[in-house]
Coordinates of C-alpha atoms in Angstrom, one line a residue:
Chain A
M1217 CA -0.3 0.1 0.3
A1218 CA 1.6 3.3 -1.0
Y1219 CA 2.3 5.5 2.5
G1220 CA -0.9 7.5 3.5
T1221 CA -4.1 6.2 1.2
S1222 CA -6.5 4.1 3.1
P1223 CA -6.7 1.0 3.6
R1224 CA -9.3 -0.9 0.9
R1225 CA -12.7 -2.2 2.5
I1226 CA -13.0 -6.0 1.6
A1227 CA -16.2 -8.8 2.7
L1228 CA -15.8 -12.1 3.7
V1229 CA -18.1 -14.3 2.4
G1230 CA -18.6 -17.8 3.3
I1231 CA -17.7 -18.2 7.6
G1232 CA -15.8 -21.7 7.7
K1233 CA -12.4 -23.7 8.4
I1234 CA -10.9 -21.8 5.5
A1235 CA -11.9 -18.1 6.8
R1236 CA -11.2 -18.2 9.9
D1237 CA -7.6 -20.3 10.3
Q1238 CA -6.3 -18.6 6.7
H1239 CA -9.0 -15.3 5.1
V1240 CA -9.7 -13.9 8.4
P1241 CA -6.1 -14.0 10.2
A1242 CA -4.5 -12.8 6.9
L1243 CA -7.1 -9.8 6.7
Q1244 CA -6.4 -8.4 9.8
A1245 CA -3.0 -8.6 9.9
S1246 CA -2.2 -6.0 6.7
S1247 CA -2.9 -2.8 6.6
E1248 CA -4.0 -2.8 2.7
W1249 CA -7.1 -4.1 3.8
D1250 CA -10.6 -3.5 6.2
L1251 CA -12.0 -6.2 7.4
A1252 CA -15.3 -4.3 6.6
A1253 CA -18.1 -7.3 7.1
T1254 CA -18.8 -11.0 6.9
V1255 CA -21.9 -13.2 4.4
S1256 CA -22.7 -16.4 6.2
R1257 CA -25.5 -17.9 7.5
S1258 CA -23.5 -19.4 10.6
G1259 CA -20.6 -17.8 11.4
S1260 CA -19.3 -14.4 12.0
I1261 CA -16.3 -12.7 13.4
E1262 CA -16.3 -11.0 16.7
G1263 CA -15.6 -7.6 16.3
V1264 CA -17.1 -7.7 12.3
E1265 CA -20.6 -6.5 10.8
A1266 CA -22.2 -10.0 10.5
H1267 CA -24.4 -10.1 7.5
D1268 CA -26.6 -13.3 6.8
D1269 CA -27.9 -12.4 3.2
F1270 CA -25.8 -11.7 0.4
D1271 CA -28.4 -9.6 -1.6
G1272 CA -29.4 -7.6 1.8
F1273 CA -25.7 -6.9 2.4
L1274 CA -25.1 -6.4 -1.3
E1275 CA -27.5 -3.3 -0.8
A1276 CA -26.9 -2.4 2.6
R1277 CA -23.1 -2.2 1.9
P1278 CA -22.3 -0.3 -1.8
D1279 CA -19.3 0.6 -0.3
I1280 CA -17.2 -2.6 0.1
E1281 CA -16.0 -2.4 -4.2
V1282 CA -13.6 -5.8 -2.8
I1283 CA -15.9 -9.9 -2.1
S1284 CA -13.4 -12.8 -1.3
L1285 CA -15.3 -16.0 -1.6
C1286 CA -14.6 -19.0 1.0
L1287 CA -17.3 -21.5 0.6
P1288 CA -17.4 -24.4 -1.3
P1289 CA -17.1 -24.4 -4.6
Q1290 CA -20.8 -25.2 -5.1
P1291 CA -23.0 -22.9 -3.5
R1292 CA -19.9 -20.2 -4.7
F1293 CA -21.1 -19.5 -8.4
D1294 CA -24.2 -18.3 -8.2
Y1295 CA -22.3 -16.0 -5.0
A1296 CA -19.7 -14.8 -7.8
K1297 CA -22.4 -13.8 -10.3
K1298 CA -24.3 -12.1 -8.0
A1299 CA -21.5 -9.8 -6.5
L1300 CA -19.9 -9.4 -10.3
L1301 CA -22.7 -7.8 -11.4
A1302 CA -23.2 -5.2 -8.5
R1303 CA -19.9 -4.4 -9.5
R1304 CA -17.6 -5.9 -6.8
H1305 CA -14.1 -7.0 -7.2
V1306 CA -14.4 -10.5 -6.9
M1307 CA -11.0 -13.4 -5.3
L1308 CA -12.4 -17.2 -5.2
E1309 CA -11.3 -19.8 -3.3
K1310 CA -9.8 -22.0 -5.5
P1311 CA -10.9 -24.4 -7.3
P1312 CA -12.4 -21.7 -8.6
G1313 CA -16.2 -23.3 -9.6
Q1314 CA -17.1 -26.8 -9.5
T1315 CA -16.8 -26.5 -13.3
L1316 CA -14.9 -24.3 -16.5
A1317 CA -17.7 -23.2 -18.4
E1318 CA -19.2 -21.9 -15.2
V1319 CA -15.2 -19.6 -14.6
H1320 CA -15.2 -18.9 -18.0
E1321 CA -18.8 -17.7 -17.4
L1322 CA -17.8 -14.8 -14.4
Q1323 CA -14.5 -13.8 -16.5
R1324 CA -17.2 -13.0 -19.8
I1325 CA -19.2 -11.0 -16.6
A1326 CA -16.2 -9.2 -15.1
E1327 CA -14.6 -8.4 -17.8
K1328 CA -18.2 -6.2 -18.9
Q1329 CA -18.2 -4.9 -15.9
G1330 CA -15.0 -3.9 -15.2
V1331 CA -14.3 -5.7 -12.5
T1332 CA -11.3 -7.8 -10.7
L1333 CA -11.4 -11.1 -10.9
F1334 CA -8.7 -13.2 -9.1
A1335 CA -9.4 -17.3 -8.6
S1336 CA -6.5 -17.5 -6.4
W1337 CA -4.0 -20.7 -6.2
H1338 CA -2.4 -20.5 -2.5
S1339 CA -0.6 -23.2 -3.2
R1340 CA 1.3 -21.3 -5.7
M1341 CA 2.2 -18.8 -3.0
A1342 CA 4.3 -21.2 -0.5
A1343 CA 7.8 -19.3 0.4
G1344 CA 9.6 -22.2 -2.4
V1345 CA 7.2 -21.7 -5.5
A1346 CA 9.3 -19.5 -7.2
A1347 CA 12.6 -20.0 -6.0
A1348 CA 11.8 -23.8 -7.7
K1349 CA 10.0 -21.9 -10.8
S1350 CA 13.2 -20.0 -11.7
R1351 CA 16.1 -22.8 -11.0
L1352 CA 14.2 -24.8 -13.4
V1353 CA 14.0 -22.3 -16.7
E1354 CA 18.3 -23.2 -17.0
R1355 CA 17.4 -26.8 -16.5
V1356 CA 16.0 -29.6 -18.4
V1357 CA 13.2 -31.6 -16.4
Q1358 CA 13.9 -34.9 -16.8
S1359 CA 11.3 -36.4 -14.4
L1360 CA 8.7 -35.1 -11.9
R1361 CA 7.1 -37.4 -9.2
I1362 CA 4.0 -35.4 -6.9
T1363 CA 3.0 -37.3 -3.8
W1364 CA 0.3 -35.9 -2.4
K1365 CA -0.9 -37.7 1.2
E1366 CA -3.0 -36.6 3.6
D1367 CA -6.2 -37.3 6.5
V1368 CA -9.3 -36.1 5.1
R1369 CA -10.3 -36.8 8.6
K1370 CA -8.4 -33.7 9.7
W1371 CA -8.0 -31.6 7.4
H1372 CA -12.3 -31.5 6.1
P1373 CA -13.4 -33.1 9.6
G1374 CA -16.7 -33.9 9.2
Q1375 CA -17.1 -31.9 5.6
D1376 CA -19.4 -34.3 3.7
W1377 CA -19.1 -32.1 0.5
V1378 CA -15.9 -32.8 0.0
F1379 CA -17.6 -36.3 -1.2
A1380 CA -21.0 -34.5 -3.4
P1381 CA -20.4 -33.5 -6.9
G1382 CA -18.5 -30.8 -6.9
G1383 CA -16.7 -31.1 -3.9
M1384 CA -13.7 -33.0 -6.0
G1385 CA -12.4 -35.1 -3.4
V1386 CA -9.5 -36.0 -2.8
M1387 CA -8.4 -33.6 -6.3
D1388 CA -9.6 -31.2 -3.7
P1389 CA -5.9 -31.2 -2.2
G1390 CA -4.0 -33.2 -5.5
I1391 CA -5.2 -29.5 -7.2
N1392 CA -2.5 -27.9 -4.5
A1393 CA 0.5 -29.9 -6.3
L1394 CA -1.3 -29.8 -9.7
S1395 CA -1.1 -25.4 -9.1
I1396 CA 2.4 -25.5 -8.1
L1397 CA 3.1 -27.8 -11.5
T1398 CA 1.6 -25.7 -14.1
E1399 CA 3.3 -22.7 -12.5
I1400 CA 6.4 -24.5 -12.1
L1401 CA 6.5 -26.2 -15.4
P1402 CA 8.9 -24.6 -18.5
E1403 CA 6.8 -26.3 -20.7
P1404 CA 3.2 -27.7 -20.5
V1405 CA 2.5 -31.0 -19.7
H1406 CA -1.3 -33.0 -20.9
L1407 CA -2.6 -36.1 -18.4
T1408 CA -2.2 -38.9 -20.3
A1409 CA -3.8 -41.5 -18.5
A1410 CA -5.3 -42.0 -14.9
E1411 CA -6.6 -44.1 -12.0
L1412 CA -9.2 -42.6 -10.0
E1413 CA -10.4 -44.9 -5.9
F1414 CA -14.2 -43.8 -5.8
P1415 CA -15.0 -44.9 -1.8
E1416 CA -18.3 -47.7 -2.5
N1417 CA -20.7 -45.0 -1.0
R1418 CA -18.9 -41.6 -2.1
D1419 CA -19.4 -39.0 -5.2
T1420 CA -15.4 -39.0 -5.5
P1421 CA -13.0 -39.7 -5.7
I1422 CA -10.1 -41.2 -2.4
A1423 CA -7.1 -41.6 -4.2
A1424 CA -5.9 -41.0 -7.8
R1425 CA -2.9 -41.9 -9.7
L1426 CA -1.8 -39.2 -12.3
E1427 CA 0.2 -39.8 -15.7
F1428 CA 1.4 -36.9 -17.6
S1429 CA 3.7 -36.5 -20.7
G1430 CA 7.0 -35.3 -20.0
N1431 CA 7.7 -38.3 -17.2
V1432 CA 5.6 -36.0 -14.4
S1433 CA 3.2 -38.4 -11.9
A1434 CA 1.7 -38.1 -9.5
E1435 CA 0.2 -39.5 -6.5
F1436 CA -2.7 -38.6 -5.1
D1437 CA -4.5 -40.1 -1.4
W1438 CA -7.1 -38.9 1.6
R1439 CA -6.8 -41.8 3.4
Q1440 CA -2.5 -40.7 5.4
E1441 CA -3.1 -40.8 9.1
G1442 CA 0.3 -40.1 10.6
P1443 CA 2.2 -38.3 9.2
Q1444 CA 1.4 -36.0 6.3
T1445 CA 3.6 -35.5 2.4
W1446 CA 3.0 -33.5 0.1
D1447 CA 6.2 -33.3 -1.9
I1448 CA 7.6 -33.3 -5.9
E1449 CA 10.2 -34.6 -6.6
I1450 CA 12.3 -33.1 -9.5
E1451 CA 15.4 -34.8 -12.6
T1452 CA 16.6 -32.4 -14.0
N1453 CA 19.7 -32.6 -16.2
K1454 CA 21.8 -30.8 -13.9
G1455 CA 20.6 -32.5 -10.5
P1456 CA 17.9 -32.9 -8.7
L1457 CA 15.1 -30.1 -6.7
A1458 CA 12.3 -31.3 -4.6
L1459 CA 9.5 -29.4 -2.8
R1460 CA 8.5 -30.8 0.6
E1461 CA 6.4 -29.5 3.0
G1462 CA 3.2 -28.2 0.3
G1463 CA 6.3 -25.4 -0.9
A1464 CA 7.5 -24.6 2.1
R1465 CA 10.2 -26.4 1.4
L1466 CA 13.2 -26.4 -1.5
Y1467 CA 16.3 -28.4 -1.7
V1468 CA 18.6 -28.6 -4.4
D1469 CA 21.0 -31.6 -4.9
G1470 CA 19.8 -33.0 -1.7
S1471 CA 20.4 -29.7 0.4
E1472 CA 17.9 -27.0 1.7
Q1473 CA 17.8 -23.7 0.5
K1474 CA 17.3 -21.1 2.8
L1475 CA 14.4 -18.7 1.4
L1476 CA 13.5 -14.5 1.6
D1477 CA 11.3 -13.8 4.4
H1478 CA 7.7 -15.1 3.4
P1479 CA 4.9 -13.3 4.1
G1480 CA 2.6 -16.3 4.2
E1481 CA -0.2 -17.9 1.8
Y1482 CA -3.2 -16.1 2.1
P1483 CA -0.8 -13.2 3.2
S1484 CA 0.7 -13.2 -0.1
L1485 CA -2.5 -13.8 -1.8
Y1486 CA -5.0 -11.0 -0.7
A1487 CA -1.1 -9.0 -1.7
R1488 CA -2.1 -10.1 -5.5
M1489 CA -5.4 -9.0 -4.5
A1490 CA -4.7 -5.4 -3.5
D1491 CA -2.6 -5.0 -6.9
L1492 CA -4.8 -7.0 -9.2
V1493 CA -7.5 -4.3 -8.2
G1494 CA -5.2 -0.9 -8.9
R1495 CA -4.0 -2.4 -11.8
G1496 CA -7.5 -3.4 -13.2
A1497 CA -6.2 -6.4 -13.9
S1498 CA -7.7 -9.7 -13.5
D1499 CA -6.3 -13.8 -12.8
V1500 CA -7.6 -16.4 -13.9
D1501 CA -5.5 -19.4 -14.8
L1502 CA -8.3 -22.8 -15.5
A1503 CA -4.5 -25.5 -16.0
P1504 CA -5.2 -27.0 -12.2
M1505 CA -8.7 -27.0 -13.3
I1506 CA -7.9 -28.2 -17.0
H1507 CA -5.8 -30.6 -16.1
V1508 CA -8.4 -32.6 -12.4
A1509 CA -11.4 -32.8 -15.2
D1510 CA -9.3 -34.6 -18.1
A1511 CA -8.1 -36.7 -15.0
M1512 CA -12.0 -37.3 -14.2
T1513 CA -12.8 -37.4 -17.6
L1514 CA -9.6 -39.7 -18.3
G1515 CA -9.6 -41.8 -15.7
R1516 CA -10.4 -45.7 -15.2
R1517 CA -12.3 -46.0 -11.7
V1518 CA -12.0 -48.5 -9.4
T1519 CA -14.3 -49.4 -6.5
A1520 CA -12.5 -48.1 -3.6
A1521 CA -14.1 -49.3 0.3
P1522 CA -17.0 -47.4 1.5
F1523 CA -15.3 -44.1 4.0
E1524 CA -17.2 -42.3 7.2
F1525 CA -15.9 -39.2 8.9
Chain B
M495 CA -11.6 -22.2 -54.6
A496 CA -10.4 -20.0 -57.2
Y497 CA -11.3 -20.3 -60.8
G498 CA -7.9 -22.3 -62.0
T499 CA -6.0 -22.6 -58.9
S500 CA -5.4 -26.5 -58.4
P501 CA -6.9 -29.1 -55.8
R502 CA -4.3 -28.7 -52.5
R503 CA -3.0 -31.5 -51.8
I504 CA -4.3 -33.5 -48.5
A505 CA -3.3 -36.8 -46.6
L506 CA -6.8 -39.0 -44.5
V507 CA -5.1 -41.1 -41.5
G508 CA -6.2 -43.7 -39.9
I509 CA -9.2 -45.3 -42.4
G510 CA -11.6 -46.3 -41.1
K511 CA -15.3 -46.7 -41.0
I512 CA -15.8 -43.1 -40.0
A513 CA -13.3 -42.1 -43.3
R514 CA -14.9 -44.6 -45.6
D515 CA -18.2 -43.0 -44.8
Q516 CA -18.2 -39.6 -44.9
H517 CA -13.9 -38.5 -45.1
V518 CA -13.2 -40.3 -48.8
P519 CA -16.0 -38.7 -50.2
A520 CA -16.0 -35.8 -49.5
L521 CA -12.8 -35.2 -50.6
Q522 CA -13.1 -36.6 -54.0
A523 CA -16.0 -35.0 -55.3
S524 CA -14.4 -31.6 -54.5
S525 CA -12.7 -29.4 -56.9
E526 CA -10.7 -28.2 -54.0
W527 CA -9.2 -31.1 -52.8
D528 CA -6.8 -34.1 -53.6
L529 CA -7.2 -36.5 -51.4
A530 CA -3.1 -37.5 -52.4
A531 CA -2.3 -40.3 -49.8
T532 CA -3.6 -42.3 -46.7
V533 CA -1.8 -43.6 -43.5
S534 CA -3.4 -45.9 -42.2
R535 CA -2.2 -49.6 -40.7
S536 CA -4.6 -51.7 -41.9
G537 CA -7.0 -49.8 -44.5
S538 CA -6.2 -48.3 -47.8
I539 CA -8.6 -46.4 -50.5
E540 CA -8.4 -48.0 -54.0
G541 CA -6.5 -45.8 -56.4
V542 CA -4.9 -43.7 -53.3
E543 CA -1.5 -43.6 -52.2
A544 CA -0.9 -45.6 -49.3
H545 CA 1.5 -45.7 -46.8
D546 CA 1.9 -47.7 -43.4
D547 CA 3.9 -45.5 -41.6
F548 CA 3.4 -42.0 -40.3
D549 CA 7.3 -40.9 -40.2
G550 CA 7.8 -42.5 -43.4
F551 CA 5.0 -40.8 -44.8
L552 CA 5.8 -37.3 -43.3
E553 CA 9.9 -37.9 -45.0
A554 CA 8.2 -39.6 -48.1
R555 CA 5.8 -36.9 -49.0
P556 CA 7.0 -33.2 -47.7
D557 CA 4.5 -32.2 -50.6
I558 CA 2.0 -32.9 -48.9
E559 CA 0.7 -29.3 -47.1
V560 CA -3.2 -30.4 -45.0
I561 CA -3.7 -33.6 -43.2
S562 CA -6.7 -35.0 -42.0
L563 CA -6.9 -36.5 -38.6
C564 CA -9.3 -38.8 -37.8
L565 CA -8.2 -42.2 -35.9
P566 CA -9.9 -42.2 -33.3
P567 CA -9.3 -39.8 -29.8
Q568 CA -6.5 -41.8 -27.6
P569 CA -3.1 -42.0 -30.2
R570 CA -4.3 -38.3 -32.3
F571 CA -2.4 -36.2 -29.8
D572 CA 1.1 -37.9 -30.9
Y573 CA -0.2 -37.3 -34.8
A574 CA -0.7 -34.5 -34.9
K575 CA 1.6 -33.5 -32.7
K576 CA 4.4 -34.4 -35.2
A577 CA 2.1 -33.5 -38.3
L578 CA 1.9 -29.8 -37.2
L579 CA 6.1 -30.0 -36.3
A580 CA 6.5 -31.2 -39.6
R581 CA 4.6 -27.4 -40.3
R582 CA 1.8 -29.6 -41.8
H583 CA -2.0 -27.7 -41.2
V584 CA -3.8 -30.1 -39.3
M585 CA -7.9 -31.1 -39.2
L586 CA -8.9 -33.2 -36.7
E587 CA -11.7 -35.1 -36.6
K588 CA -14.4 -34.9 -33.2
P589 CA -13.8 -34.6 -29.8
P590 CA -10.0 -32.7 -30.9
G591 CA -8.5 -34.5 -27.9
Q592 CA -8.9 -36.9 -25.2
T593 CA -8.2 -33.7 -23.2
L594 CA -8.1 -30.7 -22.9
A595 CA -4.7 -29.7 -22.0
E596 CA -3.6 -31.6 -25.5
V597 CA -5.4 -29.6 -27.4
H598 CA -4.7 -26.5 -25.6
E599 CA -0.7 -28.4 -26.3
L600 CA -1.6 -28.5 -30.2
Q601 CA -2.4 -24.9 -30.3
R602 CA 0.2 -23.6 -29.3
I603 CA 2.2 -25.7 -31.4
A604 CA 0.2 -24.5 -34.3
E605 CA 0.3 -21.0 -33.7
K606 CA 4.5 -21.4 -32.9
Q607 CA 4.8 -23.3 -36.7
G608 CA 2.4 -21.3 -37.9
V609 CA -0.3 -23.3 -39.8
T610 CA -3.5 -24.4 -39.3
L611 CA -5.1 -26.2 -36.8
F612 CA -8.5 -26.9 -37.2
A613 CA -10.8 -28.5 -34.4
S614 CA -14.0 -29.8 -36.6
W615 CA -17.5 -30.6 -35.7
H616 CA -19.0 -32.0 -37.5
S617 CA -22.8 -31.4 -36.8
R618 CA -22.1 -27.8 -36.3
M619 CA -22.4 -28.0 -40.3
A620 CA -25.8 -29.8 -40.3
A621 CA -28.3 -27.9 -42.8
G622 CA -30.2 -26.4 -40.4
V623 CA -28.3 -25.3 -37.7
A624 CA -27.3 -21.4 -39.1
A625 CA -30.3 -20.7 -39.8
A626 CA -31.3 -22.0 -35.9
K627 CA -28.6 -19.8 -35.5
S628 CA -30.2 -16.3 -36.5
R629 CA -33.6 -17.2 -35.3
L630 CA -32.1 -17.1 -32.2
V631 CA -30.6 -14.2 -32.3
E632 CA -34.5 -12.4 -32.0
R633 CA -35.6 -14.8 -29.5
V634 CA -35.1 -15.0 -25.4
V635 CA -34.7 -18.5 -25.2
Q636 CA -36.4 -20.6 -22.1
S637 CA -36.1 -24.2 -22.3
L638 CA -34.2 -25.7 -24.3
R639 CA -34.0 -30.5 -24.5
I640 CA -31.5 -32.1 -26.0
T641 CA -32.6 -35.8 -26.6
W642 CA -29.8 -38.4 -28.1
K643 CA -30.7 -41.4 -27.9
E644 CA -28.7 -44.5 -30.7
D645 CA -27.9 -47.6 -30.8
V646 CA -24.0 -48.4 -29.9
R647 CA -24.1 -51.4 -32.1
K648 CA -25.3 -49.8 -35.6
W649 CA -23.0 -46.9 -35.1
H650 CA -19.9 -48.3 -33.9
P651 CA -20.3 -51.7 -34.8
G652 CA -17.3 -53.4 -32.2
Q653 CA -15.8 -50.8 -31.8
D654 CA -13.9 -51.7 -28.3
W655 CA -12.4 -48.5 -27.8
V656 CA -15.8 -46.1 -27.8
F657 CA -15.5 -47.2 -25.0
A658 CA -12.3 -46.8 -23.2
P659 CA -10.8 -44.4 -21.2
G660 CA -10.7 -41.7 -23.5
G661 CA -13.3 -43.0 -25.9
M662 CA -15.8 -41.1 -23.5
G663 CA -18.8 -43.3 -23.9
V664 CA -22.3 -41.9 -25.4
M665 CA -20.6 -38.4 -24.7
D666 CA -19.6 -39.1 -28.3
P667 CA -22.6 -38.9 -30.1
G668 CA -23.7 -36.1 -27.2
I669 CA -21.0 -34.2 -27.7
N670 CA -22.7 -33.5 -31.2
A671 CA -25.6 -32.1 -29.7
L672 CA -23.0 -30.0 -27.2
S673 CA -21.5 -28.4 -30.7
I674 CA -24.5 -27.6 -32.0
L675 CA -25.9 -26.6 -28.3
T676 CA -22.7 -24.3 -28.0
E677 CA -22.8 -22.6 -31.5
I678 CA -26.7 -21.5 -31.9
L679 CA -27.4 -20.1 -27.8
P680 CA -27.1 -16.5 -28.3
E681 CA -26.0 -17.0 -24.5
P682 CA -23.6 -19.7 -22.8
V683 CA -24.7 -21.6 -20.8
H684 CA -22.7 -24.2 -17.1
L685 CA -23.2 -27.7 -16.1
T686 CA -25.0 -27.8 -12.7
A687 CA -25.3 -31.4 -12.6
A688 CA -25.3 -34.6 -14.8
E689 CA -25.9 -37.9 -13.7
L690 CA -23.3 -40.8 -15.7
E691 CA -25.2 -44.8 -16.5
F692 CA -21.9 -46.3 -16.2
P693 CA -22.4 -50.5 -17.6
E694 CA -20.8 -52.0 -14.8
N695 CA -18.1 -53.9 -17.2
R696 CA -16.7 -50.5 -18.9
D697 CA -15.1 -47.4 -18.3
T698 CA -17.3 -45.1 -20.2
P699 CA -20.6 -43.2 -19.6
I700 CA -23.3 -45.3 -22.1
A701 CA -25.9 -42.9 -20.7
A702 CA -26.1 -39.2 -19.0
R703 CA -28.4 -36.7 -18.4
L704 CA -27.5 -33.1 -17.8
E705 CA -28.7 -30.1 -16.8
F706 CA -27.2 -26.6 -17.0
S707 CA -28.2 -22.5 -16.5
G708 CA -30.6 -21.7 -18.3
N709 CA -33.3 -23.9 -18.5
V710 CA -31.2 -26.5 -20.6
S711 CA -31.0 -30.6 -20.1
A712 CA -30.1 -32.7 -22.5
E713 CA -30.3 -37.0 -21.8
F714 CA -27.9 -38.9 -24.5
D715 CA -28.3 -42.8 -24.4
W716 CA -25.9 -45.1 -26.9
R717 CA -29.5 -48.8 -26.4
Q718 CA -32.0 -46.9 -28.2
E719 CA -33.0 -49.4 -30.6
G720 CA -35.0 -49.3 -33.3
P721 CA -35.6 -45.2 -34.5
Q722 CA -33.5 -42.9 -33.7
T723 CA -33.9 -39.6 -32.0
W724 CA -31.1 -36.6 -32.9
D725 CA -33.4 -33.8 -31.4
I726 CA -33.4 -30.2 -29.5
E727 CA -36.4 -29.2 -28.6
I728 CA -36.8 -25.2 -27.3
E729 CA -39.7 -22.7 -26.1
T730 CA -38.6 -18.7 -26.4
N731 CA -40.8 -15.8 -25.8
K732 CA -42.1 -16.4 -29.4
G733 CA -43.1 -20.3 -29.8
P734 CA -41.2 -22.4 -30.2
L735 CA -38.4 -24.2 -32.3
A736 CA -36.7 -27.6 -33.1
L737 CA -34.1 -29.4 -34.6
R738 CA -34.8 -32.5 -35.5
E739 CA -32.1 -35.6 -37.4
G740 CA -28.8 -34.3 -36.0
G741 CA -29.7 -30.8 -37.4
A742 CA -30.3 -31.2 -40.7
R743 CA -34.4 -30.4 -40.2
L744 CA -35.4 -27.0 -39.0
Y745 CA -39.0 -26.6 -37.9
V746 CA -40.9 -23.1 -36.9
D747 CA -43.9 -23.2 -34.6
G748 CA -44.7 -26.5 -35.1
S749 CA -43.7 -26.5 -39.2
E750 CA -40.9 -27.3 -40.9
Q751 CA -38.2 -24.7 -43.1
K752 CA -37.1 -25.2 -46.4
L753 CA -33.8 -24.4 -45.9
L754 CA -31.1 -24.0 -48.4
D755 CA -29.0 -26.0 -50.6
H756 CA -26.6 -27.9 -48.5
P757 CA -23.6 -29.8 -49.9
G758 CA -23.6 -32.0 -46.1
E759 CA -21.9 -31.6 -42.7
Y760 CA -18.4 -32.5 -43.8
P761 CA -18.1 -31.4 -48.0
S762 CA -19.0 -27.9 -45.4
L763 CA -15.9 -28.9 -43.0
Y764 CA -13.1 -29.7 -45.9
A765 CA -14.7 -26.4 -47.5
R766 CA -13.7 -24.3 -44.1
M767 CA -11.1 -26.3 -44.0
A768 CA -9.9 -24.9 -47.5
D769 CA -10.6 -21.6 -46.6
L770 CA -9.4 -21.6 -43.2
V771 CA -5.5 -22.9 -44.6
G772 CA -5.3 -19.7 -47.4
R773 CA -6.5 -17.4 -44.7
G774 CA -3.9 -19.2 -42.5
A775 CA -6.5 -18.8 -39.9
S776 CA -7.1 -21.5 -37.2
D777 CA -10.3 -22.2 -35.5
V778 CA -10.3 -24.5 -32.7
D779 CA -13.6 -23.7 -30.4
L780 CA -12.9 -26.1 -26.8
A781 CA -17.2 -25.0 -25.8
P782 CA -18.9 -28.9 -26.3
M783 CA -15.7 -30.8 -25.1
I784 CA -15.2 -28.2 -22.0
H785 CA -19.3 -29.4 -21.4
V786 CA -18.1 -33.0 -21.0
A787 CA -15.0 -33.1 -19.3
D788 CA -17.0 -30.8 -16.5
A789 CA -20.4 -33.2 -16.7
M790 CA -17.2 -36.0 -16.1
T791 CA -16.0 -34.2 -13.5
L792 CA -19.4 -33.4 -11.5
G793 CA -21.6 -36.1 -12.5
R794 CA -23.1 -38.3 -10.1
R795 CA -22.3 -41.8 -11.4
V796 CA -24.3 -44.9 -11.5
T797 CA -23.9 -48.4 -12.9
A798 CA -25.9 -49.7 -15.4
A799 CA -26.4 -53.5 -16.8
P800 CA -22.8 -54.9 -18.5
F801 CA -23.2 -53.7 -22.2
E802 CA -21.1 -56.3 -25.1
F803 CA -21.7 -55.4 -28.5

């Protein structure tokens, strides 16, 4: 923020786990932003004006020019469309929608309205990602292997929507890895084969193995108890690189690299949103979501044991 | 073709049912094209130079500047990439690939090489489609219902690839309807829900019900014996429209419209390809394929009886 300008008012829609864990602390710690209102049927934040109806909020607070949507992907489109039609700038949690077509529609509306649309990918803001990307510019990638294994019970306790159609299942964490992949690789890749494990009683996969062109592969599993794994191992013509802990740590030739001081993923996302709004620009990169849609289209389905939280 | 110019040489790759039924007759009847070679491991066309190896063909016939690929979607990418890298103009049967990402990759290569890429949608060339589109410009669409029911045993006898991953199952005929939908509608729509029936022994659906925004729905079924149905019924503020027989017939307010004389779908596609090559342009519209990927991502899966040809 330029010295002396006042913070930009923003409203947060969908006060659930990710809002409390990430969005609220990031906004409250920022001098660029003023968290002026929340909209949620069930949650609120102490000291922040709370609305439970989105239409009512839009009418009551025309002065709030930026809206950040962190509700689940299934209802998100309707909110985003309303916000854009009311000429507000919109930031979307990942994934930016439950279909590609709806995000294309939001892009067209945002353009027409002359407002910012930011489809955020928080993992791209992890501390090691930019450094990994710049290292890969001078190297030839020979193979890349993603291992993304976490415990859905820990990260989405009781959140049945993650297994509902549109919730994407294990592709929801997996798309974080794919957002890093599509950010750091100098040349794009495409899916060539996939196997998806669907629990007998669920509509989306709990595990997936993906094969891409260029010797790139990914393994996602949501049944990992104990230590959690979010690793990307890269072999190059000049030795190995690795991103670990979801991109937070970078290793080159086996030794951990000292990274620049980093504000954190969500503070970085909101800094980027402030910059986009300031410049009147949008940022909607669907590459990670295209890989997921391709995997769901091309993937061979295997039935797995029923899953209960 | 401008009077006096000689026909453009073209090679057809993949001599199967669709090549014999559609591509060869369209090319042999055209004065714009000279079907100069075929490439196929199993088929050939009487009187046309036959190759069985694509690399060998590219080396032997640098004078053939246009290549039309009508092999199944699974192997098509590798052929398309090789052809583009050899600086040939490329026409793709529908669907243009087995993943969205691979088609984006082909687009980038074609642009870089300065050659034409045409992702063809033959149903868009059906006799009634352009007329339906122009009628809808002055009308408000209130609802649209697609019914696309055919007998896979009749249209793909013994072709197991249509049920393999990447073959798309019933989405393969369904995408024809979606290619018309995305051509004629004045405003784009997006999928909101879907149900997909997977035969117990197959990797792709045999039937699907799709719901879109804007009161648009589609029903695809590949188990239709007896009469075949390829209908689009549209209610508008100025009365009903219908496209029947895959777009070949147009009805307005219940009465069939006289359509202009029409060369047929594939002759129209090849006329379009000649025009694109002549102008140095490309035409790659992925909207129909995006709807399929969205349905495969968002669709609820239901198991159906095993299917054998």
